[in-house]
Short mmCIF file of C-alpha atoms and ligand atoms in Angstrom, two decimals:
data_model
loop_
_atom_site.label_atom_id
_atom_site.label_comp_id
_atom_site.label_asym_id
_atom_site.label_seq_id
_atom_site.Cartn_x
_atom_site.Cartn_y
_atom_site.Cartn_z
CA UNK A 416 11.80 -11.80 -31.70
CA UNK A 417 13.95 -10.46 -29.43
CA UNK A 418 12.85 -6.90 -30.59
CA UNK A 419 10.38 -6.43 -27.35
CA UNK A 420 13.07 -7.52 -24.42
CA UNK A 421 15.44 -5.54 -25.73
CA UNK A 422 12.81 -2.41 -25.87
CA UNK A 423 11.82 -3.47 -22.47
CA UNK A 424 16.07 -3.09 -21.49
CA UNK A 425 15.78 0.08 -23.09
CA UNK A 426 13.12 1.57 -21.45
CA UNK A 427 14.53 0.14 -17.68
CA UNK A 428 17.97 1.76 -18.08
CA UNK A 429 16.40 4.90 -19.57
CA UNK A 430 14.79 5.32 -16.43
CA UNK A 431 17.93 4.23 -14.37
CA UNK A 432 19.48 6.45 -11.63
CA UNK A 433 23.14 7.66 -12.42
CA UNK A 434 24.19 4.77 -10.23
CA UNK A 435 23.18 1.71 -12.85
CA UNK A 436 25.44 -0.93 -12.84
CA UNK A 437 26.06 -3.69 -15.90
CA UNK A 438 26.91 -6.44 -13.78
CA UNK A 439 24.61 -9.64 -13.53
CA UNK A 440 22.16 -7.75 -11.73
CA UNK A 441 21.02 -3.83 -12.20
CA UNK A 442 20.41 -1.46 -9.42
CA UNK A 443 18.20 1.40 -9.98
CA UNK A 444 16.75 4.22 -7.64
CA UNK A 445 18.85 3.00 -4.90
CA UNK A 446 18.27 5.62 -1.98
CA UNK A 447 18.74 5.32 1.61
CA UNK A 448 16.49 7.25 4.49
CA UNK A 449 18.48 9.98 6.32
CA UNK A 450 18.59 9.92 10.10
CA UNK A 451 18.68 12.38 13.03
CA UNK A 452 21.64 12.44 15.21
CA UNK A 453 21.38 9.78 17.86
CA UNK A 454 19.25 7.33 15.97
CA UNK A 455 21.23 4.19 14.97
CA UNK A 456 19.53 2.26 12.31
CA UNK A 457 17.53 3.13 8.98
CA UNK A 458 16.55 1.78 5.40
CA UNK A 459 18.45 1.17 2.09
CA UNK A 460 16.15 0.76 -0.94
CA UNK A 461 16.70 0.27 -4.80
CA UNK A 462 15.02 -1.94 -7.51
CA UNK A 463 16.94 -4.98 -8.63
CA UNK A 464 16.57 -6.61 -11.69
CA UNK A 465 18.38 -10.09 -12.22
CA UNK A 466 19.65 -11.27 -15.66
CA UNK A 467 19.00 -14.69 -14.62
CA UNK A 468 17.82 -16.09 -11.49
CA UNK A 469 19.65 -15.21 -8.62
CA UNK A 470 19.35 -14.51 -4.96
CA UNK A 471 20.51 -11.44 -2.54
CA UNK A 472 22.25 -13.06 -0.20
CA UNK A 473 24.06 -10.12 2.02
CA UNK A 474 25.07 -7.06 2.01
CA UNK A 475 27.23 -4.71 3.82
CA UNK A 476 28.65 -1.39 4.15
CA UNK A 477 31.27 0.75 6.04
CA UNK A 478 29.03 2.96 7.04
CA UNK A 479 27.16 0.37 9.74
CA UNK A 480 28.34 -1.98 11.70
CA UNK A 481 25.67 -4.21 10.32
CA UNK A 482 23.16 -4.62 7.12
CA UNK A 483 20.99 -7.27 6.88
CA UNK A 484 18.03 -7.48 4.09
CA UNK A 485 14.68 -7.75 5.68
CA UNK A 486 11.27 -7.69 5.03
CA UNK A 487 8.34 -5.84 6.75
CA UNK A 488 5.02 -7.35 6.66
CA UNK A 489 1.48 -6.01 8.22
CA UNK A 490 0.51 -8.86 10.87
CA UNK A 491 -3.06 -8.00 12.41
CA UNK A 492 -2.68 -4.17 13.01
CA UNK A 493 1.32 -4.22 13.39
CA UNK A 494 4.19 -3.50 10.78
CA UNK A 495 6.94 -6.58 11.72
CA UNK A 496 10.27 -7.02 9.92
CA UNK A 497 12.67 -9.98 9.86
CA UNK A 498 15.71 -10.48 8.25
CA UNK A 499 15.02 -12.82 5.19
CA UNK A 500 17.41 -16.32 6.53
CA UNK A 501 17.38 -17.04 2.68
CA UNK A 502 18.17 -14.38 1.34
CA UNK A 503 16.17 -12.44 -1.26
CA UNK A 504 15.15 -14.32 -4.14
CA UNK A 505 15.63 -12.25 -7.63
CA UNK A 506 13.82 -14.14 -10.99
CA UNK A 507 15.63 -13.42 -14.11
CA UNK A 508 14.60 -10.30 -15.60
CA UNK A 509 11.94 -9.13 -13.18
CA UNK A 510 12.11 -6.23 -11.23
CA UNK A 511 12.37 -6.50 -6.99
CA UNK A 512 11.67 -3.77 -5.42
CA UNK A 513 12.77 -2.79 -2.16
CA UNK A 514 10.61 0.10 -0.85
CA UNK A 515 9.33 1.61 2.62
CA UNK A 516 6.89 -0.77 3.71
CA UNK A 517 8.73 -3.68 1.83
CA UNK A 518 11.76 -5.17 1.21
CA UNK A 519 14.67 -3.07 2.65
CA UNK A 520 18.03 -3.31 3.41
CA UNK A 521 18.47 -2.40 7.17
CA UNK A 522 21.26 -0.99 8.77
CA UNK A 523 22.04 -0.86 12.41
CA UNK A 524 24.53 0.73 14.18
CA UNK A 525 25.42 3.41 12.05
CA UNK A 526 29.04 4.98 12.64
CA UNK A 527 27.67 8.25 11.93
CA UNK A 528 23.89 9.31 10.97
CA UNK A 529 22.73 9.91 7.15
CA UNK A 530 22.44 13.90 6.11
CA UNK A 531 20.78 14.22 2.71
CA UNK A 532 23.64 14.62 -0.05
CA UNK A 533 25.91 11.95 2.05
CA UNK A 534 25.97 8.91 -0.21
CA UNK A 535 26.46 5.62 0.78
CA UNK A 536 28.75 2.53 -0.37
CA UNK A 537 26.82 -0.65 -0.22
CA UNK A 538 28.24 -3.79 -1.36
CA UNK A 539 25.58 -6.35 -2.35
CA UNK A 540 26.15 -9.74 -2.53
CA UNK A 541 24.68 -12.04 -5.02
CA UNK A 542 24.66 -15.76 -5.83
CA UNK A 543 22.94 -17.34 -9.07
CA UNK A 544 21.43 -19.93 -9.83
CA UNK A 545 24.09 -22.25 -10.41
CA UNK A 546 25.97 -21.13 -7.08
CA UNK A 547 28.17 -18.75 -8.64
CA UNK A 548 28.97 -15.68 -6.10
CA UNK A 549 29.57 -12.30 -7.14
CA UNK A 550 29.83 -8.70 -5.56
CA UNK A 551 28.56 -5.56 -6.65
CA UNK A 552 29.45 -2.00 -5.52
CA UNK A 553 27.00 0.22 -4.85
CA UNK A 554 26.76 4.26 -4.33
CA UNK A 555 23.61 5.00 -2.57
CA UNK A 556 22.85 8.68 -2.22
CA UNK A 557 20.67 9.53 1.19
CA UNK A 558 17.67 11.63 0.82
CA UNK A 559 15.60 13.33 3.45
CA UNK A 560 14.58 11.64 6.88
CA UNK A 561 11.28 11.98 5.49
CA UNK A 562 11.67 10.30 2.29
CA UNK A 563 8.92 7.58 1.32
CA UNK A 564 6.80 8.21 3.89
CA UNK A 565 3.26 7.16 3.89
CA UNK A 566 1.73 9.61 2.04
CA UNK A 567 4.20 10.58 0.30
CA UNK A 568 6.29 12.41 3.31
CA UNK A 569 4.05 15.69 2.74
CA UNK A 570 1.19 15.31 5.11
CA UNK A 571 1.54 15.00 8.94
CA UNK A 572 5.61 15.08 8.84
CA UNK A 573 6.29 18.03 10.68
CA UNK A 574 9.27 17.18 12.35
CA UNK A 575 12.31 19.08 11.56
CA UNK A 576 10.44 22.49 10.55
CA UNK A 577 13.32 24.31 11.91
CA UNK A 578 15.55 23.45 9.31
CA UNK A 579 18.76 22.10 9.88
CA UNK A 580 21.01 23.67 11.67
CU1 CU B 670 14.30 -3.75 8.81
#
């Protein structure tokens, strides 16, 4: 009966990052893109999985000035974003996925940029269903500029070959 969902649970946290939360929603693989000194805005992305429905509705963070959840969509030839006026919808028990090319949590104005090994504290804002509103901390670890990248951030990125400093 409820044998396979709770297999399915299972399997989802057993694959979780060591930042996996037990509030009403879970937040795995949350990572956010590293930046180069003088560039103000990047990418926050995680999977989210809702225990019932529920919606993103903000988000925000002392590292930026501002975070706003967008998503990036291929019109004609050209990769737009916009921020999502509604708010990211979550169904109960599904995963969301917020990835390069996707979903994302932006963040402009950074205070300072994103080294790899700097983490992050995001605070997400939910509200279910039934217009209850909660808050959930975050700790979002940043990984290399190159992260994600289309093809996997191996072929064509040579930027940065000298290391960092
Ligand atoms: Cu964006």
């Amino acid at each position: 009966m409820k044998h396979k969902l709770w297999m399915a649970a299972a399997l989802s946290l057993g694959m979780a990052s060591a930042f996996a939360q037990t509030g009403a929603v879970d937040v795995t693989d949350a990572w956010a893109r590293g930046t180069v000194p003088g560039q103000s805005a990047t990418g926050v992305f995680m999977t989210l999985q809702a225990h019932g429905p529920t919606t993103l509705v903000g988000v925000s963070t002392p590292a930026a000035a501002n975070a706003e959840v967008h998503e990036m969509k291929l019109e004609g030839t050209l990769m737009k974003m916009r921020a999502l006026p509604h708010g990211l919808p979550l169904p109960a028990n599904e995963p969301v996925q917020l990835k390069p090319g996707g979903y994302h949590i932006m963040l402009t104005d950074l205070r300072a940029p994103l080294k790899k090994g700097d983490s992050v504290a995001l605070t997400l804002r939910f509200e279910s269903a039934d217009h209850k509103k909660t808050e959930q901390q975050v700790q979002v670890p940043v990984r290399d500029l190159t992260a994600g990248a289309p093809g996997g951030g191996m072929a064509g990125m040579a930027h940065g070959t000298h290391g960092s400093k």
